[in-house]
Coordinates of C-alpha atoms in Angstrom, one line a residue:
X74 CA 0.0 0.0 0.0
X75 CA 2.7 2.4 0.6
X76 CA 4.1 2.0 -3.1
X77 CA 0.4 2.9 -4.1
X78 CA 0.4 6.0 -2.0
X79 CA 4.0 7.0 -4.0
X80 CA 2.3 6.4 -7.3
X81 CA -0.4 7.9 -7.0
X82 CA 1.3 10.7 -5.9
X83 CA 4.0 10.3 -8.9
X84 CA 1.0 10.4 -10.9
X85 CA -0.7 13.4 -10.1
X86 CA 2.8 15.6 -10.4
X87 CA 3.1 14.0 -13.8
X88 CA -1.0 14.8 -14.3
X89 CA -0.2 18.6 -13.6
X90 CA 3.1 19.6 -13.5
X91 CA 3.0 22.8 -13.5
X92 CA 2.6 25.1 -10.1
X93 CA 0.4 28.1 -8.6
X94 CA 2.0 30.8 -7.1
X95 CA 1.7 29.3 -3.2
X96 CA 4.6 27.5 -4.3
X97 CA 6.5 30.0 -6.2
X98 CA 9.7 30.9 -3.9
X99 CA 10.5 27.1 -3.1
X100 CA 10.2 26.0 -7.1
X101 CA 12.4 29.2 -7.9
X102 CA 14.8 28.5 -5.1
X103 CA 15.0 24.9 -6.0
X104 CA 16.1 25.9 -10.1
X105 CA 18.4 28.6 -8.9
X106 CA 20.3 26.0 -6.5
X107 CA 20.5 23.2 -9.3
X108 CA 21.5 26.2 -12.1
X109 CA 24.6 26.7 -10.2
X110 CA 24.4 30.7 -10.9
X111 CA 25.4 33.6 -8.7
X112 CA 22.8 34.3 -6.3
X113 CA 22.6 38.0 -7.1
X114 CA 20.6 35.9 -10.3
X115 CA 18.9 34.4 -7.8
X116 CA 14.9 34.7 -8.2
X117 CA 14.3 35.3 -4.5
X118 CA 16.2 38.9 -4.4
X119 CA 14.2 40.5 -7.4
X120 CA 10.9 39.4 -5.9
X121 CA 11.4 38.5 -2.0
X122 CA 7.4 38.2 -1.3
X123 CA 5.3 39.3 1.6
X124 CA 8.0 37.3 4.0
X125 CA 10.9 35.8 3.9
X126 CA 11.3 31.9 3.7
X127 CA 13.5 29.6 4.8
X128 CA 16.4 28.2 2.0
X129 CA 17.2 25.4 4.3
X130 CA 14.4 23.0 2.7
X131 CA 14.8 24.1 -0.9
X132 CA 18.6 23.1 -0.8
X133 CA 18.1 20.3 0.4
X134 CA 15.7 19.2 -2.3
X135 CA 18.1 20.9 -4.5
X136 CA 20.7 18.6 -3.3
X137 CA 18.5 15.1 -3.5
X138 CA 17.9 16.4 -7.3
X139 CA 21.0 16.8 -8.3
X140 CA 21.2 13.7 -10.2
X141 CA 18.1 14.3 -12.1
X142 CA 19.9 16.9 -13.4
X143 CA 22.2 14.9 -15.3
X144 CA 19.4 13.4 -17.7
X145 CA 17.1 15.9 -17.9
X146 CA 15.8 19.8 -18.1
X147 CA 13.3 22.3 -18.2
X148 CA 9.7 20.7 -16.9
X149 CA 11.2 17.5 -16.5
X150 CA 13.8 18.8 -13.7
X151 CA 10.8 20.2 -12.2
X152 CA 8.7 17.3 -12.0
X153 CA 12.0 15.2 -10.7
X154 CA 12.4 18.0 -7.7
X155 CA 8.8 17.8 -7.0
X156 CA 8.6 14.3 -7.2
X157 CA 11.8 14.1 -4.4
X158 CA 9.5 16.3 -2.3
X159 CA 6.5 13.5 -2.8
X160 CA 8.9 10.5 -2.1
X161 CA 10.2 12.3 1.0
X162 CA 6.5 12.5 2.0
X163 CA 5.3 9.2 1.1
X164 CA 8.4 8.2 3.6
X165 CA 7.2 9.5 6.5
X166 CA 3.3 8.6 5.7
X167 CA 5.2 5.0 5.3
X168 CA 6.9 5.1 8.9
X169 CA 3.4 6.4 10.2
X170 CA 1.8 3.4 9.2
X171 CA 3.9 1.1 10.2
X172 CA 3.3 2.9 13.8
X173 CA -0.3 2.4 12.9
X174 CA 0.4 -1.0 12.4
X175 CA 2.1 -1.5 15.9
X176 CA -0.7 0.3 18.2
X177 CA -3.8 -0.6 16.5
X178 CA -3.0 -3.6 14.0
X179 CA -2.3 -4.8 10.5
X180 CA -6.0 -4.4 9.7
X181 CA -5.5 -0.3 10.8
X182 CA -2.6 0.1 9.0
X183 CA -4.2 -1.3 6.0
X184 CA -7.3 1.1 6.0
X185 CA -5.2 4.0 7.4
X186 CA -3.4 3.5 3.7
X187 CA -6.2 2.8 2.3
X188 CA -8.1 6.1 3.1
X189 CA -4.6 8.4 2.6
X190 CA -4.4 7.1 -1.2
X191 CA -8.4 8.2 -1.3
X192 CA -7.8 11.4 -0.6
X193 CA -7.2 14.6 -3.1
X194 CA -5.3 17.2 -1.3
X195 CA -3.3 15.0 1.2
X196 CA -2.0 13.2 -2.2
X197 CA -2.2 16.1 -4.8
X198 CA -0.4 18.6 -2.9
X199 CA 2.3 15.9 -1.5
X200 CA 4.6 17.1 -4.3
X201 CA 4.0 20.6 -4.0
X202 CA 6.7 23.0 -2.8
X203 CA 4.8 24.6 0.1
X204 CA 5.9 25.2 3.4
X205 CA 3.4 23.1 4.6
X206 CA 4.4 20.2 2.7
X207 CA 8.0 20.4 3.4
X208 CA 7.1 20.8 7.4
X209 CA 4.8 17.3 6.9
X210 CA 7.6 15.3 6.0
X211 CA 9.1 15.8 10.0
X212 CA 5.9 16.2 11.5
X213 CA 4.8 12.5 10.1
X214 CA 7.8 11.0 11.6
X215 CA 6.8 13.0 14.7
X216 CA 3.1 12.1 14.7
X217 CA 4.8 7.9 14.6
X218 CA 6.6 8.6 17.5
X219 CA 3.6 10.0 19.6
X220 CA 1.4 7.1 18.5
X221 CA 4.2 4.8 19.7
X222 CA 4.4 7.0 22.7
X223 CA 0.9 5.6 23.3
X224 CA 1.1 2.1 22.5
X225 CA 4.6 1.7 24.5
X226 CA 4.4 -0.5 27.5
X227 CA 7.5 0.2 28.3
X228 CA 8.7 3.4 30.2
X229 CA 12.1 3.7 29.0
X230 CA 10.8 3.3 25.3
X231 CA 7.8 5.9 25.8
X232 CA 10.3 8.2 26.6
X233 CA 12.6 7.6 24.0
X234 CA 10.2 8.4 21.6
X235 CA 8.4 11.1 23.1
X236 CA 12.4 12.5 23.0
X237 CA 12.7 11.7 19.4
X238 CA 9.0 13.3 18.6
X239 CA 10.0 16.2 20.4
X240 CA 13.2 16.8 19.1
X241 CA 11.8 16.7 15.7
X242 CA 9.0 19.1 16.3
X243 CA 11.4 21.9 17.9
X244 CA 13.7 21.6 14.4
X245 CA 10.5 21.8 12.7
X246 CA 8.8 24.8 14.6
X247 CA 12.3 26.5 14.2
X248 CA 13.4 25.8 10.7
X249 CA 10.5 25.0 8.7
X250 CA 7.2 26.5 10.0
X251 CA 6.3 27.9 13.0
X252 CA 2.6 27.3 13.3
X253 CA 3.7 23.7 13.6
X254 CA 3.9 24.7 17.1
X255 CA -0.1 24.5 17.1
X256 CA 0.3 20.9 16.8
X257 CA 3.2 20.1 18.8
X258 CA 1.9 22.0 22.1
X259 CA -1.0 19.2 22.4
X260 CA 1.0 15.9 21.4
X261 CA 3.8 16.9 24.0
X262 CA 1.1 17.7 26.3
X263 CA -0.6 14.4 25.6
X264 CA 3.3 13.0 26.6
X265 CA 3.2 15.4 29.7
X266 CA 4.0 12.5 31.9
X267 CA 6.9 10.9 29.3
X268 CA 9.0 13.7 30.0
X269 CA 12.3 14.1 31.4
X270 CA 15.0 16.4 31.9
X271 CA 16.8 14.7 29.5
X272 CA 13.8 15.7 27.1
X273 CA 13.6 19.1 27.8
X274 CA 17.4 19.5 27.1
X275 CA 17.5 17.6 24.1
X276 CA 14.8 20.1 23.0
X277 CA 16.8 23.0 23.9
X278 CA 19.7 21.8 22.0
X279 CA 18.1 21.4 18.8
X280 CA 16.5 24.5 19.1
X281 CA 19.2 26.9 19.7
X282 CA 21.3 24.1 16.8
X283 CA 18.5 24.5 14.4
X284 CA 18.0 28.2 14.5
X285 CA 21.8 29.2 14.1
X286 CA 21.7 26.5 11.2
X287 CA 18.9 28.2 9.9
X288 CA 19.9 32.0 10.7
X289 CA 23.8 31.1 8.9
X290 CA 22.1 29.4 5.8
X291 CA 19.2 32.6 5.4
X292 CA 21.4 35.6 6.4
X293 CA 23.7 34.4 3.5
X294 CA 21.2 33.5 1.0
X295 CA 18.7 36.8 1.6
X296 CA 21.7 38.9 1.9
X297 CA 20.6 40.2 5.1
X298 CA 22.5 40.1 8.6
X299 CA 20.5 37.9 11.3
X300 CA 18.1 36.7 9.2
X301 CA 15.8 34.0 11.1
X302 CA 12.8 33.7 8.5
X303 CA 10.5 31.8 11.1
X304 CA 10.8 34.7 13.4
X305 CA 9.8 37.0 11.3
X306 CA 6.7 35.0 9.8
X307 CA 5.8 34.9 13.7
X308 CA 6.2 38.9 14.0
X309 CA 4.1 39.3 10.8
X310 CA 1.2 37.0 11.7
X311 CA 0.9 37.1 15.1
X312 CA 2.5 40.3 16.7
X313 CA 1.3 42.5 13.4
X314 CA -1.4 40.4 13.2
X315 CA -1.1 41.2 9.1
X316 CA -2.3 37.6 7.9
X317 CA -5.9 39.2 7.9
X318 CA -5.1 41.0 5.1
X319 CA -5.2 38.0 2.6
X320 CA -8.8 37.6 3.8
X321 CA -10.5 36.0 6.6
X322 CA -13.3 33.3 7.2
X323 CA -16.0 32.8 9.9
X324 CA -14.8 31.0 13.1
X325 CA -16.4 27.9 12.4
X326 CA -15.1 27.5 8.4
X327 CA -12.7 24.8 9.2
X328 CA -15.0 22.4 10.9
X329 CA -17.6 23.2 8.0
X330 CA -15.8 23.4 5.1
X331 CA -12.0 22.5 5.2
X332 CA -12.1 19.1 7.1
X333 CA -15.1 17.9 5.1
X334 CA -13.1 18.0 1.9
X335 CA -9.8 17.2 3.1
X336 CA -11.0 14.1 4.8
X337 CA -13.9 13.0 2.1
X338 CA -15.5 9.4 2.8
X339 CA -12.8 9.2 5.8
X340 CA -15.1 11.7 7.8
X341 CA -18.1 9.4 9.1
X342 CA -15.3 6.7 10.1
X343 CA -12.9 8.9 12.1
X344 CA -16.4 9.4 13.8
X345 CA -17.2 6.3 14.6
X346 CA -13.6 5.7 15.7
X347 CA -13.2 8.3 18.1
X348 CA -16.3 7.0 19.9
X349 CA -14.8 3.2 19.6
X350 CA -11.7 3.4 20.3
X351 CA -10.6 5.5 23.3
X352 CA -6.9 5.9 21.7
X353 CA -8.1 7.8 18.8
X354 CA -10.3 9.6 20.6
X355 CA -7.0 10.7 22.6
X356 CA -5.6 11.2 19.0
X357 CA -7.9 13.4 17.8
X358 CA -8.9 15.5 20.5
X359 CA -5.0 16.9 20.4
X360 CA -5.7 17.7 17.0
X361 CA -9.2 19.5 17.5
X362 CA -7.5 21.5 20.1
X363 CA -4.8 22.2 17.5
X364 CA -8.0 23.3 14.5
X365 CA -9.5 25.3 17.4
X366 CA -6.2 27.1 18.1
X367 CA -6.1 27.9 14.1
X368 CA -9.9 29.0 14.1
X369 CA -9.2 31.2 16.3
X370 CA -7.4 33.5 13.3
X371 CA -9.2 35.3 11.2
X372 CA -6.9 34.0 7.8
X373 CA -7.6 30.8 7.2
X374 CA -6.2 28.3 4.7
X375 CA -6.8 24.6 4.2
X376 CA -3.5 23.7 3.9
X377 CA -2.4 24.8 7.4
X378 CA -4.5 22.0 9.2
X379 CA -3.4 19.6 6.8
X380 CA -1.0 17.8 9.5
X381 CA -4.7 16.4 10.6
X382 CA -5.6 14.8 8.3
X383 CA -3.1 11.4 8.7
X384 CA -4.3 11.9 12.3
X385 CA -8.2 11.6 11.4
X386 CA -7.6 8.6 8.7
X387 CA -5.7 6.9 11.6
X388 CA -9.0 7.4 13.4
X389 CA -11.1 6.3 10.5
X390 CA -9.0 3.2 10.0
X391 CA -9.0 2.2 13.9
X392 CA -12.7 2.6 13.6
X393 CA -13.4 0.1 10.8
X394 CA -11.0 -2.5 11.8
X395 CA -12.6 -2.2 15.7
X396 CA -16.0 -2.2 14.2
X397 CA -16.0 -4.5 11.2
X398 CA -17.5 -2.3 8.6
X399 CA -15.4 -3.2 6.0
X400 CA -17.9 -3.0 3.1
X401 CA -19.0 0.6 4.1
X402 CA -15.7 1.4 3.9
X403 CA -14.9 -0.1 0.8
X404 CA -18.2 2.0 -0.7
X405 CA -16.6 5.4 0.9
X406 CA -12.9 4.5 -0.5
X407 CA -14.6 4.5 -3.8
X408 CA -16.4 7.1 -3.7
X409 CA -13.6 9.4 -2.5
X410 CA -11.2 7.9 -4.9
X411 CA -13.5 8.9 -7.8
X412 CA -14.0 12.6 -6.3
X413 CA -10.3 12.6 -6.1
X414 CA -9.8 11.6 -9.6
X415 CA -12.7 15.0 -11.0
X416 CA -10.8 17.3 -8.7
X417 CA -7.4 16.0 -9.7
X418 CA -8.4 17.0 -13.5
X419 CA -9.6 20.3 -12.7
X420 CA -6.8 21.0 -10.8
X421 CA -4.3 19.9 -13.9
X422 CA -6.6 23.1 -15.7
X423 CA -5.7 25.6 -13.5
X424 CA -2.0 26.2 -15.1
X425 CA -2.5 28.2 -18.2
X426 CA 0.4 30.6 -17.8
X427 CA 2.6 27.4 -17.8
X428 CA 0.9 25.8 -21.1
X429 CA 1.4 29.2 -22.6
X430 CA 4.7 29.3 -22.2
X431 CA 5.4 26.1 -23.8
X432 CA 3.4 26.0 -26.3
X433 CA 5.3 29.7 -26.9
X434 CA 8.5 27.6 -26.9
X435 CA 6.9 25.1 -29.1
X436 CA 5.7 27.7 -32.3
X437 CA 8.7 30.0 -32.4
X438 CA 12.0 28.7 -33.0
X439 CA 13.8 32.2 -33.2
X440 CA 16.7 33.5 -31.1
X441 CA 17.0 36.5 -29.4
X442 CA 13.1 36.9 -28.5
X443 CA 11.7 39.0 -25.3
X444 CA 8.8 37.6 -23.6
X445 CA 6.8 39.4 -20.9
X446 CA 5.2 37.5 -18.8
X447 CA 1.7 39.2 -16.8
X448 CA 1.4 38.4 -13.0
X449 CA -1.3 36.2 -13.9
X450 CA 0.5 33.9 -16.2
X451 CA 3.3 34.0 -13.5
X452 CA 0.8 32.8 -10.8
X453 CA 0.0 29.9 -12.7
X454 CA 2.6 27.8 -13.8
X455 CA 5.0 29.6 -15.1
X456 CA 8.6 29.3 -13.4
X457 CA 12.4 29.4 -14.2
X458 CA 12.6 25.5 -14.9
X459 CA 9.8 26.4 -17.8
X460 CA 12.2 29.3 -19.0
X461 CA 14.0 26.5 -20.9
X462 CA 15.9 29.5 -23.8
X463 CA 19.0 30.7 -23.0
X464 CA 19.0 33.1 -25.8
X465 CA 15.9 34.5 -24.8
X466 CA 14.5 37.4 -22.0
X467 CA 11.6 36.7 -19.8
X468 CA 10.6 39.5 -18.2
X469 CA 8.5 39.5 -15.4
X470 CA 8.3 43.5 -14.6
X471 CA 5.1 44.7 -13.1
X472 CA 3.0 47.4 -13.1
X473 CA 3.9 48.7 -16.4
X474 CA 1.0 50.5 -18.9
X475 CA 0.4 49.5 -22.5
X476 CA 1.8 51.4 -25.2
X477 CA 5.5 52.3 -24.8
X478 CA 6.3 50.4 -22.0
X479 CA 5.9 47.0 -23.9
X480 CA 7.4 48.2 -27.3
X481 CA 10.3 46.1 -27.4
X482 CA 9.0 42.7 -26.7
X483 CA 8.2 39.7 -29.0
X484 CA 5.8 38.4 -27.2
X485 CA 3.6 38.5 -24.2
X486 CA 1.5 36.3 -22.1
X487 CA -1.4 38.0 -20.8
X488 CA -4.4 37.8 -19.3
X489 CA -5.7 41.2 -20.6
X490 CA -4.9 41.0 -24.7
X491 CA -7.5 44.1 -25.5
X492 CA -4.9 46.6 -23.6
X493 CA -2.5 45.6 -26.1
X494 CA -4.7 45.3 -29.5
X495 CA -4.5 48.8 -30.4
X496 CA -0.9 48.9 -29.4
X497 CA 0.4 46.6 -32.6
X498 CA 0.4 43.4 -30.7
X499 CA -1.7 40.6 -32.2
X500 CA -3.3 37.3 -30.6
X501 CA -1.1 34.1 -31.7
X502 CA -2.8 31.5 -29.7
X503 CA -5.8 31.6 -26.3
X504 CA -4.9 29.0 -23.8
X505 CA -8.0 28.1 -22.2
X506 CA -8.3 26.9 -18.0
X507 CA -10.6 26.1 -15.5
X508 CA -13.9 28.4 -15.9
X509 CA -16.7 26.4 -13.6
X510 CA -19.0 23.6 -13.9
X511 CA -22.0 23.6 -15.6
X512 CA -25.1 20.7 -14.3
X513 CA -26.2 19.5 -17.7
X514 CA -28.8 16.8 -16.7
X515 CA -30.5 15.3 -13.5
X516 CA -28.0 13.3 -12.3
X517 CA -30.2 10.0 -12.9
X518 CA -30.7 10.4 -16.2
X519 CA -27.1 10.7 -16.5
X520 CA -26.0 7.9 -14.4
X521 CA -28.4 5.7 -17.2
X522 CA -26.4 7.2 -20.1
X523 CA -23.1 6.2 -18.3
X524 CA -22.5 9.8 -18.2
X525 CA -21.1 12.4 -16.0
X526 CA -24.1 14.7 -14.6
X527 CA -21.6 17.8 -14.7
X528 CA -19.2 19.4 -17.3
X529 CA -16.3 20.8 -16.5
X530 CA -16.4 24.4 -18.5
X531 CA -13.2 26.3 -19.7
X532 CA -12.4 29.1 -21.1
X533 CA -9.6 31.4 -22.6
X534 CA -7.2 32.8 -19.6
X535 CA -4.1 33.2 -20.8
X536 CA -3.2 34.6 -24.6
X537 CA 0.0 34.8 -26.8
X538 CA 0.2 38.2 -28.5
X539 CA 3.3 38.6 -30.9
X540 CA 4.2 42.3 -31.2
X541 CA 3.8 43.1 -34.8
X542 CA 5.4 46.5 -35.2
X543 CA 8.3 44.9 -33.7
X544 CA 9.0 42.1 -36.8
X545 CA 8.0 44.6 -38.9
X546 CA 10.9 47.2 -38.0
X547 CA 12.9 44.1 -38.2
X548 CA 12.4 42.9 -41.5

C-alpha cells in the first residue's frame, strides 16, 4: 500500500506539472540552486514576497535532485524536484503506518493506507513546494513517534520516543514553519508525563542548533544580517497580526468546510472511531484542540490544518477494523477515490500561464526573442525550470502601462490581450483553463447514459500576442 500511495502521488505531479503561485519561492529556489548561478541571479532577491522563507528545505531538495539533473531539463527537472518532495513524504506517511500497524494492528494500518491514497489534497499537494508540505515530512515521523508513545508498554521506550518526537518538532517549529507549534503543544502535552529532563534539554539543544543552522544558511542567501525567516513569519502573523489582510473566514469554516473536503468518505469513520476506540479519541482531540487554536485567526487556509488529516484517517481506520465495517468502507474508499480523480483533472486546468509558455516555446524557433510574462501567467505555472531558452529574456516586470512600455518585446503572455490590441500586438494562440461547472442533466438520467451529470467548462485565460510592429521594424 505504501508503493500505491507513492504512485499515486508520482501520478498526479506527472498529471499537472506545473505550479500556482503558493509555491513560487521554493520551485524558484529549487532551479536557482541546481543552475549553479550567482545568487545575485537568484529569483528570490528581485521578488522577496510578503516574508521571507526559509532556503534550508529548498537546498536540500536541491541537493536530493541533483542527479536528475544529469538526464534531464526544463519541466522534467521540475517534476523530478517535485517528485523528491513527494517521495520524501510518502516516507514519512510510510513510517506512520507502520506505527499504525504497531498500536492498532495490520487491519488499521491497511485502511489508514487505504483512506490516505483516497484522498485529493493530502496526495495532490504531496509534491507541491509549500511550506506546509516540506514541514509534513518531519511532523509525520513526529506524529509515529507519539502514537508509539501511546502504544509503549515500556517506560524507558515511551520516553525515547516522546524525545525523538519532540526533538523533531522543535527543528521543525524552528526551521521549517512555525505554526507547527499549534500541533506540537497538544501531542507533547498528551506525553506530559513521558518527559524528562533529558527531554527538555534535548529540545533546547536542537532549538538553539536548528536556529543558528537556519539563521547562517538565510542571512547568506537573503543577503541580510541575522536573518531567522521563522521569526519574522511569527512577528508578521501574530504580533502584526497582518495575515488578515489575505482575507478571513468565519470562526467555524474549518470544521464546516476545510475538514469535510480534506477528509472525504474518511469523515463518518474517524467518527465512529473516536467513539470506539478510546486511543483515537486521545488522538484526535489533540488535534481538534490544535483546529480550534487555528480558528481562532481570522486567515484561514486549508492547507495549514493539513497535518490532521493522517491523524483523522488513523481514526477512521481504527474505527473500521474495531468495528468491522469493511464493506461501508470499501463504498466510501470508492467514492472518494472517484472525487479525487474529478478534482485531480480540474486541478491539472488551473495552469494556463505554464501551457502558454510552452506551447510559446513550441511555435517560435527564433533566437534573441523577449517575452513578458503578466502576474497572472506568472501565478499559474509559469517558473524558471519552464524558461527553458538561453538566448531568450523573460521579463516578469510589473506594473507597467500598455503602449511604450511593452514596445520592445516579442511576445507576451497576458491575461488582458484588448490593452495591447490597439498597441500593434496581435493574438497568436488563447490557452483556455478552468472556468466552472456547468449541471447538464439530473443526475439519474445521466448515471443511465453512463454519463457524467456535470461538465467541466473552460475558457480562454491566458493569450500569446506577438508584437507586430516589432518584426515589422525588423524585417
Amino acid at each position: 500500500m505504501d508503493l500505491v500511495f507513492a504512485a499515486m502521488v508520482a501520478a498526479y505531479a506527472v498529471a499537472a506539472p506545473y505550479t500556482k503561485v503558493e509555491e513560487s519561492f521554493f520551485v524558484q529556489a529549487v532551479h536557482d540552486a541546481l543552475s549553479g548561478r550567482g545568487i545575485d541571479s537568484w529569483d528570490h532577491l528581485a521578488f522577496p514576497g510578503v516574508v521571507p522563507r526559509s532556503f534550508v528545505g529548498p537546498l536540500a531538495i536541491a541537493a536530493l535532485s541533483w542527479p536528475a539533473k544529469l538526464v534531464c531539463s526544463g519541466l522534467a527537472l521540475q517534476v523530478s524536484a517535485r517528485l523528491v518532495l513527494g517521495c520524501a513524504v510518502a516516507a514519512a506517511n510510510a513510517r506512520l503506518r507502520g506505527a499504525v500497524k504497531t498500536a492498532f494492528g495490520q487491519r488499521a494500518a491497511w485502511w489508514f493506507c487505504a483512506f490516505c491514497i483516497c484522498q485529493f489534497h493530502y496526495v495532490f499537494w504531496t509534491s507541491r513546494m509549500l511550506g506546509n508540505t516540506l514541514a509534513l515530512v518531519p511532523l509525520l515521523v513526529a506524529q509515529a513517534d507519539w502514537i508509539l508513545c501511546i502504544a509503549a508498554s515500556d517506560v524507558l521506550m515511551r520516553e525515547r520516543h516522546c524525545r525523538r518526537m519532540a526533538a523533531v518538532l522543535a527543528f521543525t517549529c524552528v526551521v521549517l514553519r512555525f505554526e507547527t507549534l499549534v500541533f506540537a503543544a497538544p501531542m507533547l502535552l498528551d506525553q506530559l508525563s513521558a518527559l524528562t529532563r533529558r527531554t527538555v534539554w534535548t529540545v533546547f539543544v536542537v532549538a538553539v542548533v536548528s536556529a543558528a543552522l537556519t539563521t547562517a544558511v538565510d542571512s547568506w542567501m537573503w543577503q541580510s544580517a541575522w536573518m531567522w525567516p521563522e521569526a519574522r513569519v511569527f512577528v508578521f502573523n501574530i504580533v502584526q497580526r497582518r495575515s488578515s489582510e489575505w482575507g478571513t473566514a468565519p470562526p467555524l469554516h474549518y470544521f464546516t468546510h476545510f475538514l469535510p473536503r480534506l477528509l472525504l468518505g474518511a469523515l463518518p469513520f474517524a467518527a465512529a472511531g473516536i467513539v470506539a476506540d478510546s486511543r483515537a479519541a486521545r488522538l484526535a482531540v489533540a488535534c481538534l484542540a490544535s483546529i480550534a487554536v487555528f480558528s481562532a485567526n481570522g486567515h484561514k487556509e486549508w492547507r495549514f490544518i493539513l497535518p490532521a488529516v493522517p491523524v483523522f484517517n488513523i481514526c477512521a481506520a481504527a474505527g473500521v477494523a474495531r468495528l468491522r465495517i469493511r464493506r461501508l468502507a470499501a463504498a466510501a474508499c470508492c467514492a472518494s477515490l472517484a472525487a479525487a480523480l474529478f478534482m485531480a483533472y480540474i486541478s491539472s486546468l488551473n495552469y494556463p500561464g505554464g501551457n502558454a509558455l510552452s506551447r510559446l516555446h513550441a511555435i517560435e524557433p527564433a533566437p534573441n526573442v523577449s517575452v513578458h510574462i503578466d502576474t497572472y501567467a506568472a501565478m499559474t505555472g509559469v517558473t524558471r525550470f519552464g524558461q527553458i531558452r538561453d538566448d531568450w529574456v523573460y521579463d516578469k516586470t510589473e506594473g507597467l502601462e500598455p503602449g511604450l512600455q511593452f514596445a520592445n518585446y516579442t511576445y507576451l503572455l497576458t491575461a488582458d490581450p484588448k490593452s495591447h490590441a490597439d498597441n500593434g500586438f496581435a493574438v497568436v494562440e488563447a490557452q483556455e483553463g478552468y472556468s466552472g461547472i456547468d449541471v447538464v442533466a439530473p443526475a439519474f438520467a445521466s448515471l443511465r447514459a453512463l454519463q457524467l451529470p456535470v461538465t467541466v467548462r473552460t475558457s480562454p485565460l491566458v493569450w500569446i500576442m506577438r508584437n507586430e510592429r516589432l518584426l515589422a521594424r525588423q524585417i
